[in-house]
Amino acid sequence: MSDDIHLLSLVELADAIAARHLSAVEVLTATIARAERLQPVLNCFISLQAEAALESAAAADAALARGEAPGPLHGVPLAHKDMFYRAGHVTTCGSRIRRDFVPDHDSTALSRLDRAGAIYLGGLNMAEFATGPTGHNEHWGDCRNPWNQAHISGGSSSGSGASVGGRVVYGALGSDTGGSVRLPSACCGVVGLKPTNGLVSRYGLMPLSHTLDTVGPLTRTVRDAARIVGVIAGHDPRDPTTSDRPVPGYEAALAEGAEGLRIGVPADYFYDLATDEVRALMERSLDVFRSAGAEIVEVSVPDIARINNLSNVVLSSEAAAIHEPWIAGRPDDYQEQVRNRYEPGLHVPAVKYIQALSARAGLLREFVDTALAGVDALHTPGIPFAIPTRDQTNVGGGERMAAMVAGLSWCTRAANYLGGPGLIVPCGFTGNGLPTAFQLMGRPFSESTLFRLGHAYQSATDWHTRAPSL
């Protein structure tokens, strides 16, 4: 068995299995061994369903032996944030309250991955009920960064970031309500997409905010993300918020490159918290785009602080409505910092909530007409400073803790309220040896353009090929 199976990208692996250069059982056996070895180091799994996964891998090999056409993810081991429902399997949502919860239906996103041939390996660690940007979890233990376990993995899709960044699985789904796919991607050195609201079904996903929640992949490369999104995107009658637009050929569009595209660099807000070293790394990434034929222009953005404040009104109100029965009946089963984020929403006037919802369409138009006027995408930092440690961001982390935790999502929160896509692409390392990344933001349903740009960057750089020593 090759010693470097775990270093292959998702697409490389899928193609190798389809060509029968590798067997699904061979790959899965190696993946399980790596997962079991690294679980004490990263704590990225809540449940590892090795036996069922091996049965699925054997069935995948048998299908190829019968001459059946492979799906786009045939035999590829994936694991997902432990809030995507699978009928008959415990889905904890990273909580004590749902430690024994067994759903009676499957998530649409997982069902589509199954049909594409992916192998489900288990449920991944996460912030409790998808609430928190760091990866701390008192119930299941903190998830840890594969590049340095003293540092945060990012949240709330913490296990998704750590397992993909640690080269345990080849891709993972997460949810993103304010940055929860993009933050762990930036922290762990992987690609992460927050898709346009309505592109991917949320049916069978434990909600946090019905308005802001999205489902997106964390992968090793932009091409990997394009392949997964091509599988999970599209209308779902069980989720009436999904769009009925045809799903583009995301992966095929990558060949178009960055030539002729225009990238906007914001003059306001997004760099307000950026350190000098992050600014320098962002500029170097822009140099790569210039060399790839893209034009870089400075743009102004609307009042992002106002957008974030309105987003907080929506999130706190909707989260409180979902959790009110548990807050009333079993408040001590929450981590204190999680419960404290929900309780203010119980006191938001309905007028304020409705006003916050009503303002979204107009603010999206303003954002498109200003920040994206004449450009194809906006380029920002992913996280504006070096990835902090778990101690710095934990309860009792000192007087700067609250500001640092809030600053993690400085560049990500607006996209959820506005509804457009955001793509995280790793672009180097800060002085503490942790990854950093840029974010590309676009108009609604402009994922193909963001993928084109991200792939062009990765075609000219090798940050995505670097793996932590584990």
CSV table of C-alpha atoms in Angstrom, one decimal:
chain,number,residue,atom,x,y,z
A,1,MET,CA,0.0,0.0,0.0
A,2,SER,CA,1.3,3.4,-0.9
A,3,ASP,CA,2.4,5.5,2.1
A,4,ASP,CA,1.2,8.7,0.5
A,5,ILE,CA,-2.5,7.9,-0.1
A,6,HIS,CA,-3.4,10.4,2.5
A,7,LEU,CA,-1.7,13.2,0.6
A,8,LEU,CA,-3.8,12.8,-2.5
A,9,SER,CA,-6.5,15.4,-3.2
A,10,LEU,CA,-10.1,14.3,-3.3
A,11,VAL,CA,-10.2,14.5,-7.1
A,12,GLU,CA,-6.9,12.7,-7.5
A,13,LEU,CA,-8.2,9.9,-5.2
A,14,ALA,CA,-11.6,9.7,-6.9
A,15,ASP,CA,-9.9,9.4,-10.3
A,16,ALA,CA,-7.5,6.7,-9.0
A,17,ILE,CA,-10.3,4.6,-7.6
A,18,ALA,CA,-12.4,5.0,-10.8
A,19,ALA,CA,-9.4,3.8,-12.8
A,20,ARG,CA,-8.9,1.0,-10.4
A,21,HIS,CA,-5.3,2.1,-9.5
A,22,LEU,CA,-6.5,2.0,-5.9
A,23,SER,CA,-9.3,0.1,-4.3
A,24,ALA,CA,-11.9,1.8,-2.1
A,25,VAL,CA,-11.2,-0.8,0.7
A,26,GLU,CA,-7.4,-0.1,0.5
A,27,VAL,CA,-8.0,3.6,0.8
A,28,LEU,CA,-10.5,3.3,3.6
A,29,THR,CA,-8.3,0.9,5.6
A,30,ALA,CA,-5.5,3.5,5.4
A,31,THR,CA,-7.9,6.3,6.3
A,32,ILE,CA,-9.3,4.5,9.3
A,33,ALA,CA,-5.8,3.7,10.6
A,34,ARG,CA,-4.8,7.4,10.3
A,35,ALA,CA,-8.1,8.6,11.9
A,36,GLU,CA,-7.6,6.3,14.9
A,37,ARG,CA,-3.9,7.3,15.2
A,38,LEU,CA,-4.6,11.0,15.1
A,39,GLN,CA,-7.9,11.1,17.1
A,40,PRO,CA,-6.0,11.5,20.4
A,41,VAL,CA,-4.0,14.3,18.8
A,42,LEU,CA,-6.7,16.3,17.0
A,43,ASN,CA,-10.0,15.1,18.7
A,44,CYS,CA,-11.7,15.8,15.3
A,45,PHE,CA,-14.2,12.9,15.5
A,46,ILE,CA,-17.3,12.5,17.7
A,47,SER,CA,-18.2,9.1,16.0
A,48,LEU,CA,-16.0,7.0,13.8
A,49,GLN,CA,-18.2,4.4,11.9
A,50,ALA,CA,-15.4,2.2,10.6
A,51,GLU,CA,-17.3,-1.0,10.2
A,52,ALA,CA,-20.2,0.4,8.2
A,53,ALA,CA,-17.7,2.4,6.1
A,54,LEU,CA,-15.8,-0.7,5.2
A,55,GLU,CA,-18.9,-2.4,4.1
A,56,SER,CA,-19.7,0.6,1.8
A,57,ALA,CA,-16.1,0.5,0.5
A,58,ALA,CA,-16.4,-3.2,-0.4
A,59,ALA,CA,-19.7,-2.5,-2.1
A,60,ALA,CA,-18.0,0.3,-4.1
A,61,ASP,CA,-15.2,-2.0,-5.3
A,62,ALA,CA,-17.8,-4.7,-6.2
A,63,ALA,CA,-19.7,-2.2,-8.3
A,64,LEU,CA,-16.6,-1.3,-10.3
A,65,ALA,CA,-15.8,-5.0,-10.7
A,66,ARG,CA,-19.3,-5.4,-12.3
A,67,GLY,CA,-18.5,-2.7,-14.7
A,68,GLU,CA,-20.8,-0.1,-13.2
A,69,ALA,CA,-19.9,3.5,-14.0
A,70,PRO,CA,-18.4,5.3,-11.0
A,71,GLY,CA,-19.9,8.4,-9.5
A,72,PRO,CA,-17.8,11.6,-9.2
A,73,LEU,CA,-16.9,10.7,-5.5
A,74,HIS,CA,-16.8,6.9,-5.9
A,75,GLY,CA,-15.1,5.3,-2.9
A,76,VAL,CA,-13.8,8.6,-1.4
A,77,PRO,CA,-13.9,8.7,2.4
A,78,LEU,CA,-15.7,11.8,3.8
A,79,ALA,CA,-16.8,12.8,7.3
A,80,HIS,CA,-19.1,15.6,8.3
A,81,LYS,CA,-19.9,18.0,11.0
A,82,ASP,CA,-22.0,16.1,13.5
A,83,MET,CA,-25.2,18.0,12.8
A,84,PHE,CA,-26.1,16.4,9.5
A,85,TYR,CA,-28.8,13.9,10.1
A,86,ARG,CA,-28.5,10.2,9.1
A,87,ALA,CA,-31.6,8.1,9.9
A,88,GLY,CA,-30.9,5.7,12.7
A,89,HIS,CA,-27.5,7.2,13.7
A,90,VAL,CA,-26.9,9.5,16.7
A,91,THR,CA,-26.4,13.1,15.7
A,92,THR,CA,-25.1,15.0,18.7
A,93,CYS,CA,-24.8,18.5,17.3
A,94,GLY,CA,-21.7,18.8,19.6
A,95,SER,CA,-24.0,19.1,22.6
A,96,ARG,CA,-25.0,17.3,25.8
A,97,ILE,CA,-28.7,17.9,25.0
A,98,ARG,CA,-28.6,15.8,21.8
A,99,ARG,CA,-26.0,13.3,23.0
A,100,ASP,CA,-28.5,10.5,22.3
A,101,PHE,CA,-30.6,12.1,19.5
A,102,VAL,CA,-31.4,9.7,16.7
A,103,PRO,CA,-33.0,11.3,13.6
A,104,ASP,CA,-35.6,9.5,11.5
A,105,HIS,CA,-34.5,11.0,8.2
A,106,ASP,CA,-31.3,11.8,6.2
A,107,SER,CA,-29.8,15.1,5.3
A,108,THR,CA,-30.3,15.9,1.6
A,109,ALA,CA,-26.7,16.9,1.3
A,110,LEU,CA,-25.4,13.6,2.7
A,111,SER,CA,-27.9,11.6,0.5
A,112,ARG,CA,-26.5,13.4,-2.6
A,113,LEU,CA,-23.0,12.5,-1.5
A,114,ASP,CA,-24.0,8.9,-1.0
A,115,ARG,CA,-25.5,8.8,-4.5
A,116,ALA,CA,-22.2,10.2,-5.9
A,117,GLY,CA,-20.3,7.2,-4.3
A,118,ALA,CA,-18.8,8.9,-1.3
A,119,ILE,CA,-18.1,6.7,1.8
A,120,TYR,CA,-19.4,8.1,5.1
A,121,LEU,CA,-16.8,7.7,7.8
A,122,GLY,CA,-18.5,9.5,10.7
A,123,GLY,CA,-19.5,12.6,12.6
A,124,LEU,CA,-17.0,15.3,13.3
A,125,ASN,CA,-16.4,17.5,16.3
A,126,MET,CA,-17.9,20.9,16.4
A,127,ALA,CA,-18.8,23.9,18.6
A,128,GLU,CA,-21.9,23.2,20.6
A,129,PHE,CA,-25.0,23.7,18.4
A,130,ALA,CA,-22.7,25.3,15.8
A,131,THR,CA,-22.2,28.3,18.1
A,132,GLY,CA,-18.6,29.6,18.4
A,133,PRO,CA,-15.7,30.5,16.2
A,134,THR,CA,-12.9,28.7,18.0
A,135,GLY,CA,-13.4,25.0,18.3
A,136,HIS,CA,-13.8,24.8,22.1
A,137,ASN,CA,-16.3,22.3,23.4
A,138,GLU,CA,-16.7,21.3,27.1
A,139,HIS,CA,-18.9,18.4,26.2
A,140,TRP,CA,-16.8,16.5,23.7
A,141,GLY,CA,-13.4,18.1,24.2
A,142,ASP,CA,-11.7,20.8,22.2
A,143,CYS,CA,-10.8,20.1,18.6
A,144,ARG,CA,-7.2,21.0,17.9
A,145,ASN,CA,-5.3,22.5,15.1
A,146,PRO,CA,-3.3,20.0,13.0
A,147,TRP,CA,-0.5,22.5,12.5
A,148,ASN,CA,0.0,23.2,16.3
A,149,GLN,CA,-2.4,21.6,18.8
A,150,ALA,CA,-2.0,24.5,21.2
A,151,HIS,CA,-3.9,26.7,18.7
A,152,ILE,CA,-7.6,26.8,17.8
A,153,SER,CA,-8.9,24.8,14.9
A,154,GLY,CA,-11.6,27.5,14.2
A,155,GLY,CA,-15.3,26.9,14.5
A,156,SER,CA,-17.9,26.0,14.5
A,157,SER,CA,-17.0,23.3,11.9
A,158,SER,CA,-13.9,22.6,13.9
A,159,GLY,CA,-13.6,18.9,13.2
A,160,SER,CA,-14.2,19.4,9.5
A,161,GLY,CA,-11.3,21.8,9.3
A,162,ALA,CA,-8.9,19.7,11.5
A,163,SER,CA,-9.7,16.4,9.7
A,164,VAL,CA,-9.2,17.8,6.2
A,165,GLY,CA,-6.2,19.9,7.3
A,166,GLY,CA,-4.7,16.9,9.1
A,167,ARG,CA,-5.1,14.8,5.9
A,168,VAL,CA,-7.4,12.4,7.7
A,169,VAL,CA,-10.4,12.6,5.3
A,170,TYR,CA,-10.5,14.0,1.8
A,171,GLY,CA,-13.3,16.5,2.3
A,172,ALA,CA,-16.0,17.4,4.8
A,173,LEU,CA,-19.2,19.3,5.0
A,174,GLY,CA,-19.8,22.1,7.5
A,175,SER,CA,-22.4,24.7,8.2
A,176,ASP,CA,-21.7,28.4,7.9
A,177,THR,CA,-23.9,31.0,9.7
A,178,GLY,CA,-21.2,33.7,10.3
A,179,GLY,CA,-18.0,32.0,9.1
A,180,SER,CA,-18.3,28.5,10.5
A,181,VAL,CA,-16.9,26.9,7.3
A,182,ARG,CA,-14.5,29.6,6.4
A,183,LEU,CA,-12.9,30.1,9.8
A,184,PRO,CA,-11.8,26.5,10.4
A,185,SER,CA,-10.6,26.5,6.7
A,186,ALA,CA,-8.4,29.5,7.3
A,187,CYS,CA,-7.2,28.2,10.6
A,188,CYS,CA,-6.3,24.7,9.3
A,189,GLY,CA,-4.9,25.6,5.9
A,190,VAL,CA,-7.7,24.2,3.7
A,191,VAL,CA,-10.3,25.5,1.1
A,192,GLY,CA,-13.8,26.4,2.4
A,193,LEU,CA,-16.9,27.6,0.6
A,194,LYS,CA,-19.8,29.4,2.1
A,195,PRO,CA,-22.2,29.1,-0.8
A,196,THR,CA,-24.9,31.5,-1.9
A,197,ASN,CA,-28.0,31.2,0.3
A,198,GLY,CA,-30.3,28.7,-1.4
A,199,LEU,CA,-27.7,26.9,-3.5
A,200,VAL,CA,-27.4,23.9,-1.2
A,201,SER,CA,-30.3,22.3,0.7
A,202,ARG,CA,-30.4,22.5,4.5
A,203,TYR,CA,-33.0,19.8,4.9
A,204,GLY,CA,-31.8,17.4,7.6
A,205,LEU,CA,-29.5,19.9,9.2
A,206,MET,CA,-29.8,21.1,12.9
A,207,PRO,CA,-30.6,24.8,12.4
A,208,LEU,CA,-29.0,27.7,14.2
A,209,SER,CA,-30.5,30.5,12.1
A,210,HIS,CA,-33.1,29.8,9.4
A,211,THR,CA,-32.1,32.9,7.6
A,212,LEU,CA,-28.3,32.8,7.7
A,213,ASP,CA,-27.5,29.1,7.8
A,214,THR,CA,-25.7,27.6,4.7
A,215,VAL,CA,-24.0,24.2,3.9
A,216,GLY,CA,-20.6,24.2,2.4
A,217,PRO,CA,-17.5,21.9,1.9
A,218,LEU,CA,-14.0,22.0,3.4
A,219,THR,CA,-11.5,20.5,1.0
A,220,ARG,CA,-7.8,20.3,0.2
A,221,THR,CA,-8.1,22.1,-3.2
A,222,VAL,CA,-10.5,24.4,-5.0
A,223,ARG,CA,-11.1,21.7,-7.6
A,224,ASP,CA,-12.1,19.4,-4.8
A,225,ALA,CA,-14.6,22.0,-3.5
A,226,ALA,CA,-16.0,22.5,-7.0
A,227,ARG,CA,-16.6,18.8,-7.4
A,228,ILE,CA,-18.4,18.5,-4.1
A,229,VAL,CA,-20.6,21.5,-4.7
A,230,GLY,CA,-21.5,20.2,-8.1
A,231,VAL,CA,-22.9,17.1,-6.3
A,232,ILE,CA,-24.7,18.7,-3.4
A,233,ALA,CA,-26.1,21.9,-5.1
A,234,GLY,CA,-29.5,22.3,-6.6
A,235,HIS,CA,-33.2,22.5,-5.7
A,236,ASP,CA,-34.6,20.3,-3.1
A,237,PRO,CA,-38.4,20.2,-2.7
A,238,ARG,CA,-38.0,19.4,1.0
A,239,ASP,CA,-36.2,22.8,1.5
A,240,PRO,CA,-38.4,25.5,-0.1
A,241,THR,CA,-35.6,28.1,0.3
A,242,THR,CA,-33.4,26.3,-2.3
A,243,SER,CA,-33.1,27.9,-5.7
A,244,ASP,CA,-34.3,26.2,-8.9
A,245,ARG,CA,-31.5,27.5,-11.0
A,246,PRO,CA,-29.6,24.9,-13.0
A,247,VAL,CA,-26.3,23.8,-11.4
A,248,PRO,CA,-23.4,25.0,-13.4
A,249,GLY,CA,-20.4,22.9,-14.4
A,250,TYR,CA,-18.2,24.2,-11.6
A,251,GLU,CA,-15.3,21.9,-12.3
A,252,ALA,CA,-15.2,22.4,-16.0
A,253,ALA,CA,-15.2,26.2,-15.6
A,254,LEU,CA,-11.9,26.1,-13.7
A,255,ALA,CA,-10.0,25.9,-17.0
A,256,GLU,CA,-11.0,29.4,-17.9
A,257,GLY,CA,-8.5,30.8,-15.4
A,258,ALA,CA,-8.2,34.3,-14.0
A,259,GLU,CA,-7.3,36.1,-17.3
A,260,GLY,CA,-9.5,39.2,-17.8
A,261,LEU,CA,-11.2,39.1,-14.4
A,262,ARG,CA,-11.2,42.1,-12.1
A,263,ILE,CA,-10.6,41.8,-8.3
A,264,GLY,CA,-11.6,44.5,-5.9
A,265,VAL,CA,-9.6,45.2,-2.8
A,266,PRO,CA,-11.7,47.0,-0.1
A,267,ALA,CA,-10.4,50.4,1.0
A,268,ASP,CA,-12.6,50.3,4.1
A,269,TYR,CA,-13.5,48.0,7.0
A,270,PHE,CA,-11.9,44.6,6.1
A,271,TYR,CA,-8.4,45.6,6.8
A,272,ASP,CA,-9.2,47.6,10.0
A,273,LEU,CA,-8.0,44.7,12.3
A,274,ALA,CA,-5.3,43.3,9.9
A,275,THR,CA,-1.8,43.0,11.2
A,276,ASP,CA,1.2,44.0,9.1
A,277,GLU,CA,2.1,40.4,8.4
A,278,VAL,CA,-1.4,39.5,7.2
A,279,ARG,CA,-1.4,42.6,5.0
A,280,ALA,CA,1.9,41.6,3.4
A,281,LEU,CA,0.6,38.1,2.7
A,282,MET,CA,-2.6,39.4,1.2
A,283,GLU,CA,-0.5,41.7,-1.1
A,284,ARG,CA,1.6,38.7,-2.2
A,285,SER,CA,-1.5,36.8,-3.1
A,286,LEU,CA,-2.7,39.7,-5.2
A,287,ASP,CA,0.6,39.7,-7.0
A,288,VAL,CA,-0.1,36.1,-8.0
A,289,PHE,CA,-3.5,37.2,-9.4
A,290,ARG,CA,-1.8,40.0,-11.4
A,291,SER,CA,0.6,37.5,-12.9
A,292,ALA,CA,-2.3,35.3,-13.8
A,293,GLY,CA,-3.9,38.1,-15.8
A,294,ALA,CA,-6.4,39.5,-13.4
A,295,GLU,CA,-6.7,43.3,-12.8
A,296,ILE,CA,-6.6,44.5,-9.2
A,297,VAL,CA,-8.6,47.7,-8.3
A,298,GLU,CA,-9.4,49.4,-5.1
A,299,VAL,CA,-13.1,49.6,-4.2
A,300,SER,CA,-15.3,51.1,-1.4
A,301,VAL,CA,-17.7,49.0,0.6
A,302,PRO,CA,-20.9,50.0,2.4
A,303,ASP,CA,-21.3,50.1,6.2
A,304,ILE,CA,-20.2,46.6,7.1
A,305,ALA,CA,-20.5,47.3,10.8
A,306,ARG,CA,-24.2,48.0,10.3
A,307,ILE,CA,-24.6,44.8,8.3
A,308,ASN,CA,-23.0,42.8,11.1
A,309,ASN,CA,-25.2,44.4,13.7
A,310,LEU,CA,-28.3,43.5,11.7
A,311,SER,CA,-27.0,40.0,11.3
A,312,ASN,CA,-26.6,39.7,15.0
A,313,VAL,CA,-30.2,40.7,15.5
A,314,VAL,CA,-31.4,38.0,13.1
A,315,LEU,CA,-29.1,35.3,14.5
A,316,SER,CA,-29.8,35.9,18.2
A,317,SER,CA,-33.6,36.1,17.5
A,318,GLU,CA,-33.8,32.9,15.5
A,319,ALA,CA,-31.3,30.9,17.7
A,320,ALA,CA,-33.3,31.9,20.8
A,321,ALA,CA,-36.6,30.8,19.1
A,322,ILE,CA,-35.0,27.4,18.4
A,323,HIS,CA,-33.5,26.9,21.8
A,324,GLU,CA,-36.0,28.5,24.0
A,325,PRO,CA,-37.6,25.2,25.3
A,326,TRP,CA,-34.2,23.9,26.2
A,327,ILE,CA,-33.0,27.2,27.8
A,328,ALA,CA,-36.2,27.1,29.9
A,329,GLY,CA,-36.1,23.4,30.8
A,330,ARG,CA,-32.4,22.4,31.0
A,331,PRO,CA,-30.2,25.6,31.0
A,332,ASP,CA,-27.3,23.9,32.8
A,333,ASP,CA,-26.8,21.5,29.9
A,334,TYR,CA,-25.4,24.3,27.8
A,335,GLN,CA,-21.9,25.6,28.0
A,336,GLU,CA,-22.3,29.0,29.8
A,337,GLN,CA,-20.8,31.0,26.9
A,338,VAL,CA,-23.2,29.3,24.4
A,339,ARG,CA,-26.3,29.9,26.5
A,340,ASN,CA,-25.2,33.5,27.0
A,341,ARG,CA,-25.2,34.0,23.3
A,342,TYR,CA,-28.8,32.7,22.9
A,343,GLU,CA,-30.5,34.4,25.9
A,344,PRO,CA,-30.3,38.0,24.6
A,345,GLY,CA,-32.4,36.9,21.6
A,346,LEU,CA,-35.3,36.2,23.9
A,347,HIS,CA,-35.6,39.9,24.5
A,348,VAL,CA,-35.2,41.3,20.9
A,349,PRO,CA,-38.5,43.0,20.0
A,350,ALA,CA,-40.3,41.5,17.0
A,351,VAL,CA,-40.2,44.9,15.3
A,352,LYS,CA,-36.4,45.0,15.4
A,353,TYR,CA,-36.2,41.4,14.0
A,354,ILE,CA,-38.6,42.2,11.2
A,355,GLN,CA,-36.7,45.4,10.4
A,356,ALA,CA,-33.4,43.5,10.3
A,357,LEU,CA,-34.9,40.9,7.8
A,358,SER,CA,-36.5,43.6,5.7
A,359,ALA,CA,-33.2,45.5,5.2
A,360,ARG,CA,-31.4,42.6,3.7
A,361,ALA,CA,-32.4,43.0,0.0
A,362,GLY,CA,-31.6,46.7,-0.1
A,363,LEU,CA,-28.2,46.2,1.6
A,364,LEU,CA,-27.4,43.4,-0.8
A,365,ARG,CA,-28.1,45.7,-3.7
A,366,GLU,CA,-26.0,48.4,-2.1
A,367,PHE,CA,-23.1,46.0,-1.6
A,368,VAL,CA,-23.3,44.8,-5.2
A,369,ASP,CA,-23.5,48.3,-6.6
A,370,THR,CA,-20.6,49.6,-4.5
A,371,ALA,CA,-18.1,46.9,-3.4
A,372,LEU,CA,-18.7,44.8,-6.6
A,373,ALA,CA,-19.3,47.5,-9.1
A,374,GLY,CA,-17.1,46.8,-12.1
A,375,VAL,CA,-15.3,43.8,-10.4
A,376,ASP,CA,-15.9,40.1,-10.4
A,377,ALA,CA,-14.9,39.4,-6.8
A,378,LEU,CA,-13.9,41.1,-3.6
A,379,HIS,CA,-10.5,40.0,-2.0
A,380,THR,CA,-10.2,40.3,1.8
A,381,PRO,CA,-8.3,38.6,4.5
A,382,GLY,CA,-9.9,35.4,5.8
A,383,ILE,CA,-8.9,36.1,9.4
A,384,PRO,CA,-7.2,39.5,10.0
A,385,PHE,CA,-4.5,38.3,12.4
A,386,ALA,CA,-2.4,35.2,13.2
A,387,ILE,CA,-4.3,32.2,14.5
A,388,PRO,CA,-4.5,32.4,18.4
A,389,THR,CA,-4.0,29.7,20.9
A,390,ARG,CA,-6.8,27.8,22.6
A,391,ASP,CA,-5.8,29.4,26.0
A,392,GLN,CA,-6.0,32.9,24.5
A,393,THR,CA,-9.6,32.4,23.3
A,394,ASN,CA,-11.0,30.2,26.1
A,395,VAL,CA,-13.1,31.4,29.0
A,396,GLY,CA,-10.7,33.1,31.4
A,397,GLY,CA,-8.4,33.9,28.5
A,398,GLY,CA,-7.8,37.5,29.8
A,399,GLU,CA,-9.1,40.9,29.0
A,400,ARG,CA,-8.4,40.7,25.3
A,401,MET,CA,-10.2,37.4,24.9
A,402,ALA,CA,-13.6,38.7,23.9
A,403,ALA,CA,-12.2,41.2,21.4
A,404,MET,CA,-10.0,38.5,19.8
A,405,VAL,CA,-12.9,36.0,19.5
A,406,ALA,CA,-15.1,38.7,17.9
A,407,GLY,CA,-12.3,39.6,15.6
A,408,LEU,CA,-12.0,36.1,14.2
A,409,SER,CA,-15.2,36.6,12.2
A,410,TRP,CA,-14.5,40.2,11.3
A,411,CYS,CA,-14.3,39.5,7.6
A,412,THR,CA,-16.8,36.6,7.3
A,413,ARG,CA,-20.1,37.6,9.0
A,414,ALA,CA,-21.3,40.0,6.3
A,415,ALA,CA,-21.6,37.3,3.6
A,416,ASN,CA,-24.2,35.4,5.6
A,417,TYR,CA,-26.5,38.4,6.1
A,418,LEU,CA,-26.1,39.5,2.5
A,419,GLY,CA,-26.5,36.0,1.1
A,420,GLY,CA,-23.6,35.9,-1.3
A,421,PRO,CA,-20.8,33.3,-1.5
A,422,GLY,CA,-17.4,33.5,0.2
A,423,LEU,CA,-14.4,31.2,-0.7
A,424,ILE,CA,-11.4,30.7,1.6
A,425,VAL,CA,-8.1,29.9,-0.1
A,426,PRO,CA,-4.8,29.3,2.0
A,427,CYS,CA,-2.0,31.6,1.0
A,428,GLY,CA,0.9,31.1,3.4
A,429,PHE,CA,1.9,31.1,7.0
A,430,THR,CA,2.3,33.8,9.7
A,431,GLY,CA,5.3,34.0,12.0
A,432,ASN,CA,3.8,31.6,14.5
A,433,GLY,CA,3.8,28.8,11.9
A,434,LEU,CA,0.0,28.7,11.5
A,435,PRO,CA,-1.8,29.1,8.1
A,436,THR,CA,-3.4,32.2,6.8
A,437,ALA,CA,-5.9,32.6,3.9
A,438,PHE,CA,-7.6,35.1,1.7
A,439,GLN,CA,-11.3,35.3,1.1
A,440,LEU,CA,-13.1,35.9,-2.2
A,441,MET,CA,-16.6,37.3,-2.0
A,442,GLY,CA,-18.9,37.5,-4.9
A,443,ARG,CA,-22.4,38.3,-6.2
A,444,PRO,CA,-25.1,35.7,-5.4
A,445,PHE,CA,-24.6,32.5,-7.5
A,446,SER,CA,-21.1,33.5,-8.7
A,447,GLU,CA,-19.4,30.4,-7.3
A,448,SER,CA,-18.0,29.5,-10.7
A,449,THR,CA,-16.1,32.8,-10.8
A,450,LEU,CA,-14.8,32.4,-7.3
A,451,PHE,CA,-13.7,28.8,-8.1
A,452,ARG,CA,-11.9,30.0,-11.3
A,453,LEU,CA,-10.0,32.6,-9.3
A,454,GLY,CA,-9.1,30.2,-6.5
A,455,HIS,CA,-8.0,27.5,-8.8
A,456,ALA,CA,-5.9,30.0,-10.8
A,457,TYR,CA,-4.2,30.9,-7.6
A,458,GLN,CA,-3.5,27.3,-6.6
A,459,SER,CA,-2.2,26.5,-10.1
A,460,ALA,CA,0.5,29.1,-9.5
A,461,THR,CA,1.3,28.3,-5.9
A,462,ASP,CA,1.9,25.3,-3.7
A,463,TRP,CA,0.4,26.3,-0.3
A,464,HIS,CA,-2.4,23.8,-0.7
A,465,THR,CA,0.1,20.9,-1.1
A,466,ARG,CA,1.7,21.5,2.2
A,467,ALA,CA,0.6,19.2,5.0
A,468,PRO,CA,1.4,19.3,8.8
A,469,SER,CA,3.7,16.8,10.3
A,470,LEU,CA,1.5,14.4,12.3
